[in-house]
XYZ file of C-alpha atoms in Angstrom:
459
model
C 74.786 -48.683 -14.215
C 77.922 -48.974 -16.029
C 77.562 -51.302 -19.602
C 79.329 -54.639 -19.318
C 82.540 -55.197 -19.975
C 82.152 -58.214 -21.641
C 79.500 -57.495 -23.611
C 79.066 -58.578 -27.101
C 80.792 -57.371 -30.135
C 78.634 -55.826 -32.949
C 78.611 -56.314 -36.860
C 79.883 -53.437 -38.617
C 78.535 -52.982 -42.293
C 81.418 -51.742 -44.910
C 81.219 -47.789 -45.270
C 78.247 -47.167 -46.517
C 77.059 -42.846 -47.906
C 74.829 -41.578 -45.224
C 72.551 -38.493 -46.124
C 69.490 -36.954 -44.741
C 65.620 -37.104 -46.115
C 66.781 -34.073 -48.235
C 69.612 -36.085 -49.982
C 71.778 -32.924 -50.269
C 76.134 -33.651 -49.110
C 76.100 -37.363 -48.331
C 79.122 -38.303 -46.402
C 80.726 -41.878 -45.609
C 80.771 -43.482 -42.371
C 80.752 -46.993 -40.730
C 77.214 -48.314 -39.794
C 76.690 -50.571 -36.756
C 73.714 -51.614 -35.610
C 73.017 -52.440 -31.695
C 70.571 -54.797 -30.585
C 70.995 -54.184 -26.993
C 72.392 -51.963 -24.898
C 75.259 -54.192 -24.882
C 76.251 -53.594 -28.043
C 75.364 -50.056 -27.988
C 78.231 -49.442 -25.232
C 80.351 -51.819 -27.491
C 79.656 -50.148 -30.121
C 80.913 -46.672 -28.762
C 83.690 -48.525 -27.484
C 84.669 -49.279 -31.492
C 84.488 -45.935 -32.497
C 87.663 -44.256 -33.357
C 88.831 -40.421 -33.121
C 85.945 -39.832 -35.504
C 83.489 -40.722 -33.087
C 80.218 -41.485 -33.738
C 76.162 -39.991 -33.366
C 73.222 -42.064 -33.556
C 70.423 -42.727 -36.482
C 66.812 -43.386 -36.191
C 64.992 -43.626 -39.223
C 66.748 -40.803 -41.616
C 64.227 -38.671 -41.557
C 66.188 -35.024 -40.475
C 66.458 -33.455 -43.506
C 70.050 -32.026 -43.530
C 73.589 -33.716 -41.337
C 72.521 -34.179 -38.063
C 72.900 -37.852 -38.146
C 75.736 -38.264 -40.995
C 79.311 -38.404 -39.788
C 81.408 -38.292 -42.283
C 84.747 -40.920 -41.663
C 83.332 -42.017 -38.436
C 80.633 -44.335 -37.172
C 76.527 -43.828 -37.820
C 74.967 -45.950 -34.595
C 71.313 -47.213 -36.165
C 69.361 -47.898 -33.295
C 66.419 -49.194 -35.172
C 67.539 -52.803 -34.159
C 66.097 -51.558 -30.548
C 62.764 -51.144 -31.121
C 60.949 -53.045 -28.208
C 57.734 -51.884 -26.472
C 58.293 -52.529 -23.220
C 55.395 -51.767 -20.777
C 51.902 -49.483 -21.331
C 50.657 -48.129 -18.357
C 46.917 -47.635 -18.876
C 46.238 -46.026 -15.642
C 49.196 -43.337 -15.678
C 48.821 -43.331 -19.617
C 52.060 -43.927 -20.441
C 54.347 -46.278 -22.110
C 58.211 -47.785 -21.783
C 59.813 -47.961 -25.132
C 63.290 -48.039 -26.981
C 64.644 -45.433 -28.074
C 64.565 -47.449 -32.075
C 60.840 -47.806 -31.767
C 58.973 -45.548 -34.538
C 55.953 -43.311 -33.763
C 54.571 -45.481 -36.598
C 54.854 -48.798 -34.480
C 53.608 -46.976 -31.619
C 50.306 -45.872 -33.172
C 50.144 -49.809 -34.532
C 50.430 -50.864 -30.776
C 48.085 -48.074 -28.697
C 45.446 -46.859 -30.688
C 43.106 -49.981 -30.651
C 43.906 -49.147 -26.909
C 42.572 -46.278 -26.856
C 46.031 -44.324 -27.029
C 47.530 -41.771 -29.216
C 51.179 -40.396 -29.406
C 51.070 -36.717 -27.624
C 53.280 -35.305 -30.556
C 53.675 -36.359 -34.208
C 54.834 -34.621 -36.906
C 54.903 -34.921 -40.793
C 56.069 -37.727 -40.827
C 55.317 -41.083 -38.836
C 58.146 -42.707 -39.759
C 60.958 -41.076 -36.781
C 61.917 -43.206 -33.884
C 61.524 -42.396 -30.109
C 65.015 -41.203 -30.101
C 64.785 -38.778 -32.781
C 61.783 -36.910 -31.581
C 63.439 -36.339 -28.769
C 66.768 -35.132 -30.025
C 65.084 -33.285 -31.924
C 63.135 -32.167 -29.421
C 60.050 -32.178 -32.583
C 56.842 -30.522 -32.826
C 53.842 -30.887 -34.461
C 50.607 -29.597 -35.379
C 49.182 -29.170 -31.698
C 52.319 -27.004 -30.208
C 50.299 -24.119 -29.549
C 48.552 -25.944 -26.807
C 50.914 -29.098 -26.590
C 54.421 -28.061 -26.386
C 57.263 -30.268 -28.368
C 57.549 -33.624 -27.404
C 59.703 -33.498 -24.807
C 57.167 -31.983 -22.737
C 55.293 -35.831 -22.557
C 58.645 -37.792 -21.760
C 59.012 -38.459 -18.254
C 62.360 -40.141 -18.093
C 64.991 -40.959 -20.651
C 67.710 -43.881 -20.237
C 70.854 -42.625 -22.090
C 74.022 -44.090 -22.704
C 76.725 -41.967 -22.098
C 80.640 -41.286 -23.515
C 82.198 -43.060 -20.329
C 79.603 -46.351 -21.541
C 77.374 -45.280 -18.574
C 73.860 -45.534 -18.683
C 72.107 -42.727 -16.868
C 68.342 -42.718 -16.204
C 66.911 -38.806 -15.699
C 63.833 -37.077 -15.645
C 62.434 -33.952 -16.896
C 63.967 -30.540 -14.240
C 67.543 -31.504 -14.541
C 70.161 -30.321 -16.955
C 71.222 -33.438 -18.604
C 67.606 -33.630 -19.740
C 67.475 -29.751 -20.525
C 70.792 -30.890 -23.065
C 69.551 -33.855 -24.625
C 65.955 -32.765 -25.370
C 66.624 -30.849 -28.917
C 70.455 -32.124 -28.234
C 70.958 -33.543 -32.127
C 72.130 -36.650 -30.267
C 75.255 -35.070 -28.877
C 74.891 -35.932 -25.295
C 74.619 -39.483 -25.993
C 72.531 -41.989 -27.609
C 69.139 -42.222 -25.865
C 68.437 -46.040 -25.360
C 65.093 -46.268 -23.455
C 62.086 -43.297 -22.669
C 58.942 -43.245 -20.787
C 56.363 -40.784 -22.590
C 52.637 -39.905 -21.433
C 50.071 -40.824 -24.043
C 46.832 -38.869 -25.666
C 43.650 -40.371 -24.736
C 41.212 -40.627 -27.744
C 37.757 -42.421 -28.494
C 38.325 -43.216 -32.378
C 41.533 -43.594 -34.709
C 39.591 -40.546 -36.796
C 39.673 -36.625 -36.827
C 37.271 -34.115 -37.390
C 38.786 -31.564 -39.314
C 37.674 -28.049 -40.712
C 39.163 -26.401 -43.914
C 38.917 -22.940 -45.152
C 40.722 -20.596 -47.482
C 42.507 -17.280 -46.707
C 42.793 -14.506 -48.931
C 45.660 -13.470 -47.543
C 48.646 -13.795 -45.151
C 47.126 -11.168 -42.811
C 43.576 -12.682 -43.086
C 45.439 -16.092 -41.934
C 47.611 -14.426 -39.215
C 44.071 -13.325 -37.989
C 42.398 -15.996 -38.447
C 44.854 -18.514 -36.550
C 45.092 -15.695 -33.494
C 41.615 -15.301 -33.154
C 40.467 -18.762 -32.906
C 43.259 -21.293 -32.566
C 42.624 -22.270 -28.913
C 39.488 -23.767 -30.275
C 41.640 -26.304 -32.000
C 43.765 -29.431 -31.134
C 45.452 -29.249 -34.006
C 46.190 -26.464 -36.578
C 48.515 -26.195 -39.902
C 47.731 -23.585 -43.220
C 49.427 -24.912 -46.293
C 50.642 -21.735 -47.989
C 51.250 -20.349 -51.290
C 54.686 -19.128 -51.767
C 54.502 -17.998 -55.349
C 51.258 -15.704 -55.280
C 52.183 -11.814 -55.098
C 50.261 -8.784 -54.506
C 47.043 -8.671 -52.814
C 47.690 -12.829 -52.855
C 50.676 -13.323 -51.146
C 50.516 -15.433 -48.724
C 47.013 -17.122 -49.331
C 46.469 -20.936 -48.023
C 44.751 -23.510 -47.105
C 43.608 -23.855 -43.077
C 43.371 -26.989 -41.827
C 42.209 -27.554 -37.995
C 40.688 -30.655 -36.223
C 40.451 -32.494 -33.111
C 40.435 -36.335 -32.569
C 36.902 -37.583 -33.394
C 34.704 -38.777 -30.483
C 32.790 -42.028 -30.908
C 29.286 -40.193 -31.708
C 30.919 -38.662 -34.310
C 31.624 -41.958 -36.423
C 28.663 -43.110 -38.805
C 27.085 -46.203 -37.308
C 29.495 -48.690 -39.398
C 32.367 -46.912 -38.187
C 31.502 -47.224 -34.785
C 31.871 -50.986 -34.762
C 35.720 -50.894 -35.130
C 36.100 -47.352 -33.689
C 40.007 -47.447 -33.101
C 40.950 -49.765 -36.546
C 44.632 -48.018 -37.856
C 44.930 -49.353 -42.028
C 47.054 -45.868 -43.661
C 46.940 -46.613 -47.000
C 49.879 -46.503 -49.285
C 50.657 -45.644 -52.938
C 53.579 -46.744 -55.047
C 56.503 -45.495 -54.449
C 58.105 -42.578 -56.270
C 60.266 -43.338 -59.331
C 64.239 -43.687 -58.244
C 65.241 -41.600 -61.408
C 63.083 -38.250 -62.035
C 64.346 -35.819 -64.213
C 66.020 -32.503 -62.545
C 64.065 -29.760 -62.972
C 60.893 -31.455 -62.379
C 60.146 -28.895 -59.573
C 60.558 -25.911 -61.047
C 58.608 -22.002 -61.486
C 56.282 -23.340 -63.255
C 54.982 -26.650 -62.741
C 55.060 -25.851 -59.081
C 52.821 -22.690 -59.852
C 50.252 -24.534 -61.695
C 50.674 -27.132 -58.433
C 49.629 -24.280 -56.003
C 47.040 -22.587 -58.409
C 45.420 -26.180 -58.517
C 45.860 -27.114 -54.904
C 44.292 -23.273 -53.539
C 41.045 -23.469 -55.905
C 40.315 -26.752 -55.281
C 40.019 -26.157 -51.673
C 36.786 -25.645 -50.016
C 35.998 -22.016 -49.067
C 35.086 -23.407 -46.009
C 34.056 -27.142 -44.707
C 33.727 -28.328 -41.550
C 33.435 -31.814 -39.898
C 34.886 -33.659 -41.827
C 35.961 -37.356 -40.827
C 39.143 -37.984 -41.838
C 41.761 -41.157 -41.111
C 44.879 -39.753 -38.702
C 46.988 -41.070 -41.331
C 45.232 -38.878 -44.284
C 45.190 -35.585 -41.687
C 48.551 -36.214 -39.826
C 50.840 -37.901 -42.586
C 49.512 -37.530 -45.978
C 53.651 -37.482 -47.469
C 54.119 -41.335 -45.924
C 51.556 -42.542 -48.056
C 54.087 -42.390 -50.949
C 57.281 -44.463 -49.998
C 60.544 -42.024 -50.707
C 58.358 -39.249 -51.626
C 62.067 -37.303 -51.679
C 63.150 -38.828 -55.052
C 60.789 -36.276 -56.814
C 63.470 -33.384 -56.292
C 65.873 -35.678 -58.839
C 68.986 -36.267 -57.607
C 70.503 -32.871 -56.393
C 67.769 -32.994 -53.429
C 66.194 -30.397 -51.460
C 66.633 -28.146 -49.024
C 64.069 -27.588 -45.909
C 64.104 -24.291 -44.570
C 62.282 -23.923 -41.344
C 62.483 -20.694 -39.111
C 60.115 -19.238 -35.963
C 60.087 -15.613 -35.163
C 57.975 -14.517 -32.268
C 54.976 -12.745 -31.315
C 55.045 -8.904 -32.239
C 57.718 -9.943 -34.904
C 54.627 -10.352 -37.831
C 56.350 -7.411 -40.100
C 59.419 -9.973 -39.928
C 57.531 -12.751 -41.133
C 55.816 -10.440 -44.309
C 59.310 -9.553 -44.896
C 60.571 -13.137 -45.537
C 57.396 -14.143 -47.291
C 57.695 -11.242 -49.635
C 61.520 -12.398 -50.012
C 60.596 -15.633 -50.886
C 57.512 -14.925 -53.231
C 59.736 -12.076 -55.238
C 62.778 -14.275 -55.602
C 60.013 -16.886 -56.786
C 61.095 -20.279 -54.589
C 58.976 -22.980 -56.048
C 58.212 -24.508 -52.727
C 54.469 -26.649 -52.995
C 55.494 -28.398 -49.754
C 55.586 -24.709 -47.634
C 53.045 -25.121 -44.220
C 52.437 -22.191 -41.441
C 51.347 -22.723 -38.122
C 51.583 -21.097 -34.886
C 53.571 -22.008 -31.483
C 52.933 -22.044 -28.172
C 55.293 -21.722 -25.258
C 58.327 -23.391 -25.734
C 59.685 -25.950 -23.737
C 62.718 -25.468 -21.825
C 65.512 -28.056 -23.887
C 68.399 -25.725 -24.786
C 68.494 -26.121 -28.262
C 64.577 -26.970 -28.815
C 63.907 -25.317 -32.175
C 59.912 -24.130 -30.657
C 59.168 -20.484 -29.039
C 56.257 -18.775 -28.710
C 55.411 -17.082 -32.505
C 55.010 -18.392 -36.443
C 56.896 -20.773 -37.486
C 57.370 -21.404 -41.401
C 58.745 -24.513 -43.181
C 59.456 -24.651 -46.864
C 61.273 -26.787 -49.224
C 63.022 -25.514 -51.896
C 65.204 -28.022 -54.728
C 68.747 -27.962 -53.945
C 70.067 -26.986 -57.344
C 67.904 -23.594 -57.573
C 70.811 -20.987 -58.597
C 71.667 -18.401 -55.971
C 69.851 -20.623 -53.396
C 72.632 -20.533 -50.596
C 73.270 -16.843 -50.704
C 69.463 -16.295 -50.514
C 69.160 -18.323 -47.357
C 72.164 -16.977 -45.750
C 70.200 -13.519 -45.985
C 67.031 -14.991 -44.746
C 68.922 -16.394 -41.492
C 70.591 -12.684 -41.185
C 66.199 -11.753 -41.049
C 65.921 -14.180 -38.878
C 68.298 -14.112 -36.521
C 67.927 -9.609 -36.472
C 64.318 -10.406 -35.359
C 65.631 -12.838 -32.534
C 64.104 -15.850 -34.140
C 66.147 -19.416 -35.187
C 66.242 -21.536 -37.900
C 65.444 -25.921 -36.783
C 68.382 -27.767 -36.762
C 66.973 -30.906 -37.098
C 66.094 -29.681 -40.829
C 69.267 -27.579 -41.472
C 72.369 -28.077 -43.811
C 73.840 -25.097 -44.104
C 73.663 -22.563 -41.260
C 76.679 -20.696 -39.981
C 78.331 -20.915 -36.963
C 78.375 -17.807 -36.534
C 74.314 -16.846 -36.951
C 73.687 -19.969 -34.665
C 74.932 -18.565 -31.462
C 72.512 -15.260 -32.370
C 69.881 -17.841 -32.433
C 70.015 -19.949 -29.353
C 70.657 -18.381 -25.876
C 71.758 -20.975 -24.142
C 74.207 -22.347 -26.378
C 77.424 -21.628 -24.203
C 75.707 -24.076 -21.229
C 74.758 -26.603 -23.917
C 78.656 -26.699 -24.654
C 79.916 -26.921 -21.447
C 77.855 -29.869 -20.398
C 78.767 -31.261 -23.224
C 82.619 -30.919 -22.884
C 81.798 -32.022 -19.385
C 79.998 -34.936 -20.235
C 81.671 -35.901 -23.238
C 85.318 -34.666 -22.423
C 86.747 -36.691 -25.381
C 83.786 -35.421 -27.943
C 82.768 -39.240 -28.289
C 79.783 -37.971 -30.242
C 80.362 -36.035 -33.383
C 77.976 -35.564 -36.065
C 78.366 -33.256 -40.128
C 75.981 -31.132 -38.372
C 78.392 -30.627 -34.502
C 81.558 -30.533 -36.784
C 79.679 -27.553 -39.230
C 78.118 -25.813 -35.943
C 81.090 -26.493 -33.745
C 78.579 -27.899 -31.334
């Protein structure tokens, strides 16, 4: 249905610096926030030859929703839960509405979101531009695979409703936001008996003995992730912590527990300082970090009950975590390289140990098939995420190498963590980057919706 022509006008802040969770090259851009689809379509209509790309909760970690001179749409003022379905298992929601909120709303229901990662704090629309993944992709796909429908506002101030098989939805799942702004999505929902998990731990010697270990028995999981150590060498490299778990069933709980099976309290700490010193991160303190971190874990435990908060989302439990990089930020590096690429993957981790990254926030885990959104990040293979502080010397050049690895061994860096890819080593990355284009130019003739990240990429 086209958006009315009369509809309201929205409040535009004064230009306000936008950056992403990594704080690395804010830019400046106007900030409106829509209450309604009304003043979503008005607020495309007050965009200028800048354009604009919408904002969920900041949470990407490099550009993809700064715009730097033009308009940043934050559409958390939409965050309405609009209908649960308990017999499909599904809910209605705006696009605005965090997985947070949802996990407030349907686990004393009885219902879990099908995909979260790190981080509960992303909106609807975000995990679906970004097309995100979690710790269950080797048997759950990204999210997209559990949205059913998406409502999207387009550049003509159309609102088109679609479902999963067509192209528009192909586009905008892993889309960065470029097709439109997504206002509305229907999503099916994860059953589960308890708001706990049950979660196993063991150490690996090795990045071999985990690469065996996580082919060998990760279909007996839900949910998998190995926290590894990027600083060991030698017969080391590569050791970590395995973490793997299922939601608990109610005979699981303790008898106390079972009286309030589906309560959801995560607990927070204070949050981090807004000054830390640079440097704080570096060689060594991160060494003595990972040294601590490996030897305290158990050689092996299993069963353990532990809140979905403290297994899914232990980083939200300290409110702008991000401040402890100082103020030059970090950079999160994530890349995937498939099955019967392994050597590729020793190769980088080798890279990365020799040149002596102090990354304590580096996690391993294994895809599935990937889902069939153009630019979705996921493919079958081993995935690696790292963060590394911005102002390491020689950092850019290293990574630029890395994505040459990556790219040679028909792999792709995440966009919805990147700052600093090339152009040029993108279109090595993602096949079907040419159609994403074209619908795009088709769709969005004017190029409406413009992001740091589009402008960088020529998306």
């Amino acid at each position: 249905m086209p958006a009315d022509s009369a509809s309201p006008s929205v409040t535009t802040s004064e230009a306000v610096s936008v950056s992403g969770w990594g704080r690395t090259a804010p830019t400046t851009a106007r900030l409106i926030r829509p209450r309604s689809p009304e003043e979503a379509a008005a607020a495309l209509r007050a965009c200028d030859e800048r354009g604009g790309i919408a904002r969920g909760l900041g949470r990407a970690y490099g550009d993809a929703a700064q715009n730097a001179g033009g308009a940043v749409i934050d559409m958390t003022g939409m965050d309405r839960v609009h209908a649960i379905d308990a017999d499909a298992g599904t809910v209605l929601c705006d696009a605005g509405v965090s997985l947070h909120r949802l996990m407030e709303v349907l686990l004393p229901l009885g219902w879990f979101v099908p995909v979260t990662p790190g981080t509960r704090y992303v909106t609807v629309g975000g995990a679906i531009g970004a097309d995100i993944h979690g710790k269950n992709h080797h048997g759950s796909g990204s999210f997209s695979r559990h949205v059913d429908a998406i409502e999207l506002l387009t550049a003509d101030g159309t609102v088109r409703s679609f479902e999963r098989g067509t192209a528009l939805f192909d586009a905008t799942a892993g889309g960065m936001g470029l097709t439109g702004v997504i206002l509305a999505a229907t999503i099916r929902l994860q059953p589960v008996e308890t708001s706990l998990m049950t979660v196993d731990t063991e150490r690996t010697a090795d990045l071999d003995d985990l690469m065996a270990r996580l082919t060998a028995t990760d279909h007996r999981y839900r949910y998998s992730v190995a926290w590894i150590d990027l600083l060991a060498r030698g017969k080391s490299m590569g050791r970590s912590v395995l973490t793997r778990g299922d939601h608990a069933p109610l005979a699981a709980l303790p008898a106390r527990a079972r009286r309030a099976p589906l309560t959801f309290r995560p607990g927070q700490l204070p949050p981090a300082p807004r000054f830390l010193p640079e440097g704080l991160l570096g060689r060594k303190s991160v060494g003595l970090f990972n040294e601590l971190w490996y030897r305290r874990a158990p050689r092996s435990r299993v069963g353990e009950l532990q809140k979905i908060s403290t297994f899914f989302h232990p980083l939200d439990g300290v409110p702008h975590w991000n401040r402890i990089y100082g103020r030059s930020g970090f950079v999160q590096y994530q890349f995937v390289v498939g099955h019967g690429k392994e050597e590729a993957l020793r190769r980088i981790v080798r890279r990365i140990s020799e040149r002596g990254c102090p990354s304590f926030l580096a996690v391993l885990k294994r895809f599935g098939e990937g889902d069939p959104g153009w630019l979705s990040f996921p493919m079958p293979g081993w995935t690696l995420a790292l963060d590394i502080p911005a102002n390491l010397p020689g950092l850019g050049a290293f990574l630029d190498e890395l994505d040459e690895e990556v790219a040679t061994s028909d792999g792709r860096v995440y966009l919805a963590k990147d700052s600093r890819l090339r152009p040029e080593t993108l279109a090595a990355m993602y096949p079907r980057l040419d159609d994403f284009r074209a619908l795009r130019a088709d769709l969005d003739p004017r190029g409406l919706f413009r992001s740091d990240l589009s402008r960088r990429l020529a998306l």
